GROMACS .gro file of C-alpha atoms in nm:
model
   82
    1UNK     CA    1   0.000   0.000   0.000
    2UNK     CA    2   0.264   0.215   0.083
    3UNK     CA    3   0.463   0.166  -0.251
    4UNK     CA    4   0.143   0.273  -0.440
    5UNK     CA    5   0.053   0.570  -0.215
    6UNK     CA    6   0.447   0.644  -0.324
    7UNK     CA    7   0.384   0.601  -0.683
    8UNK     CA    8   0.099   0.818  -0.678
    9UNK     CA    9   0.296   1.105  -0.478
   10UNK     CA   10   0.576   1.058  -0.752
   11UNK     CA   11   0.344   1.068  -1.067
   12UNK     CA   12   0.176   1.380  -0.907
   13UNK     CA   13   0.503   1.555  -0.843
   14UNK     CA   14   0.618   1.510  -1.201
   15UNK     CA   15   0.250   1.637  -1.347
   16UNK     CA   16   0.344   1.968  -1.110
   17UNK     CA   17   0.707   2.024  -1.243
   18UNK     CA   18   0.584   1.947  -1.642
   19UNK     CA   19   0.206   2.076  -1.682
   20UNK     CA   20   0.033   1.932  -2.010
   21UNK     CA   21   0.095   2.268  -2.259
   22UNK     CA   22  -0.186   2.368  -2.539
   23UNK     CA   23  -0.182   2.575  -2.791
   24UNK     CA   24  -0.568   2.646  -2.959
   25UNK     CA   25  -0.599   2.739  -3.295
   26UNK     CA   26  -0.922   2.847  -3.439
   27UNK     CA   27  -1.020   3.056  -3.708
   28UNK     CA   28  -1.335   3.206  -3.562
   29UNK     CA   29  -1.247   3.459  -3.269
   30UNK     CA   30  -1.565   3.406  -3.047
   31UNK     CA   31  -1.525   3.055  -3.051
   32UNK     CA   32  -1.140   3.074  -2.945
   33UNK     CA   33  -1.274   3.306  -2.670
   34UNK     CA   34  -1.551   3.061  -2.602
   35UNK     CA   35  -1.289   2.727  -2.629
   36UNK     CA   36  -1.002   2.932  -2.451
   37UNK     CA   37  -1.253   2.976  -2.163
   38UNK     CA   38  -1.399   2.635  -2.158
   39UNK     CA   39  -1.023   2.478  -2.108
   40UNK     CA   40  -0.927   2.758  -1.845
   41UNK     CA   41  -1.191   2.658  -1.633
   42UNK     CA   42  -1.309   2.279  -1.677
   43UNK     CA   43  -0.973   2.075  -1.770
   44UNK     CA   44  -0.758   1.969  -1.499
   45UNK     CA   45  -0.510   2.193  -1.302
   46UNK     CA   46  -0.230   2.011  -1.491
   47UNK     CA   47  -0.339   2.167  -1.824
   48UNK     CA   48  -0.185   2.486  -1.915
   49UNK     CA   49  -0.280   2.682  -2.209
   50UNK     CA   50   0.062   2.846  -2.379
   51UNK     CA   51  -0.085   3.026  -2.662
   52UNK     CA   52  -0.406   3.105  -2.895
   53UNK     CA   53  -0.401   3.198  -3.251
   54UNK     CA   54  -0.660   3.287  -3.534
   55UNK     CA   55  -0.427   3.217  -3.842
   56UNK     CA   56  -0.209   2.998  -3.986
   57UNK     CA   57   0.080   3.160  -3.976
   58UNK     CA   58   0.097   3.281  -3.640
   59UNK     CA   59   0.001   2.894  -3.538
   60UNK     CA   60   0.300   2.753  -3.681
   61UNK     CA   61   0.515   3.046  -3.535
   62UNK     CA   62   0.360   2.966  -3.150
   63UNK     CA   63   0.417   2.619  -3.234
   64UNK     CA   64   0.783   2.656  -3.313
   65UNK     CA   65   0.859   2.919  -3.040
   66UNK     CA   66   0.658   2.751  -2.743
   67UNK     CA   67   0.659   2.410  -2.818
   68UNK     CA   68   0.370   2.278  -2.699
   69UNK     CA   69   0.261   1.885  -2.620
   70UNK     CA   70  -0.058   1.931  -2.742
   71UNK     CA   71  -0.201   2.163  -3.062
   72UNK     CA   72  -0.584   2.190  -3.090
   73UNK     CA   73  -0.615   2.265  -3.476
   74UNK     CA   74  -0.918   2.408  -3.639
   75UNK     CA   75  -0.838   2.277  -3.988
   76UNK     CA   76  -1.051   2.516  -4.137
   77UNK     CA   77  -0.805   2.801  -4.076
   78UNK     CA   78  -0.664   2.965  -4.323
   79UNK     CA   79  -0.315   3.086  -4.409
   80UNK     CA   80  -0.213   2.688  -4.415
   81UNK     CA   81  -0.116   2.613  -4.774
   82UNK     CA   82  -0.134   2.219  -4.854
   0.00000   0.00000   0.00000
């Protein structure tokens, strides 16, 4: 029992030190706003939202500069080329 309740304290301790990092990318603003908002307040404390963009472009530029482990992608946004 103890080496479980230790587990648990050490699987814990690592979600603290590295949070989950998003990045949301939608094309329509008031549905970022809405989606930002939703994920702020309803996803676990270990979920950290890095970045939000409404274009292409800027996507792929968060994505290089912030890294993220996950990317929400409308794929209906433009300013992606093929």
């Amino acid at each position: 029992m103890q080496a479980l309740t230790a587990a648990k304290k050490h699987q814990q301790a690592q979600v603290q030190m590295n949070p989950i990092s998003i990045l949301i990318v939608e094309g329509n603003p008031s549905f970022l706003r809405v989606e930002t908002f939703f994920f702020q307040r309803q996803c676990h404390p270990e979920t950290v939202i890095v970045g939000t963009a409404v274009r292409g472009e800027e996507a792929l530029a968060l994505a290089k500069a912030l890294q993220p482990a996950v990317i929400l992608f409308d794929l209906s946004v433009g300013g992606c080329g093929g």
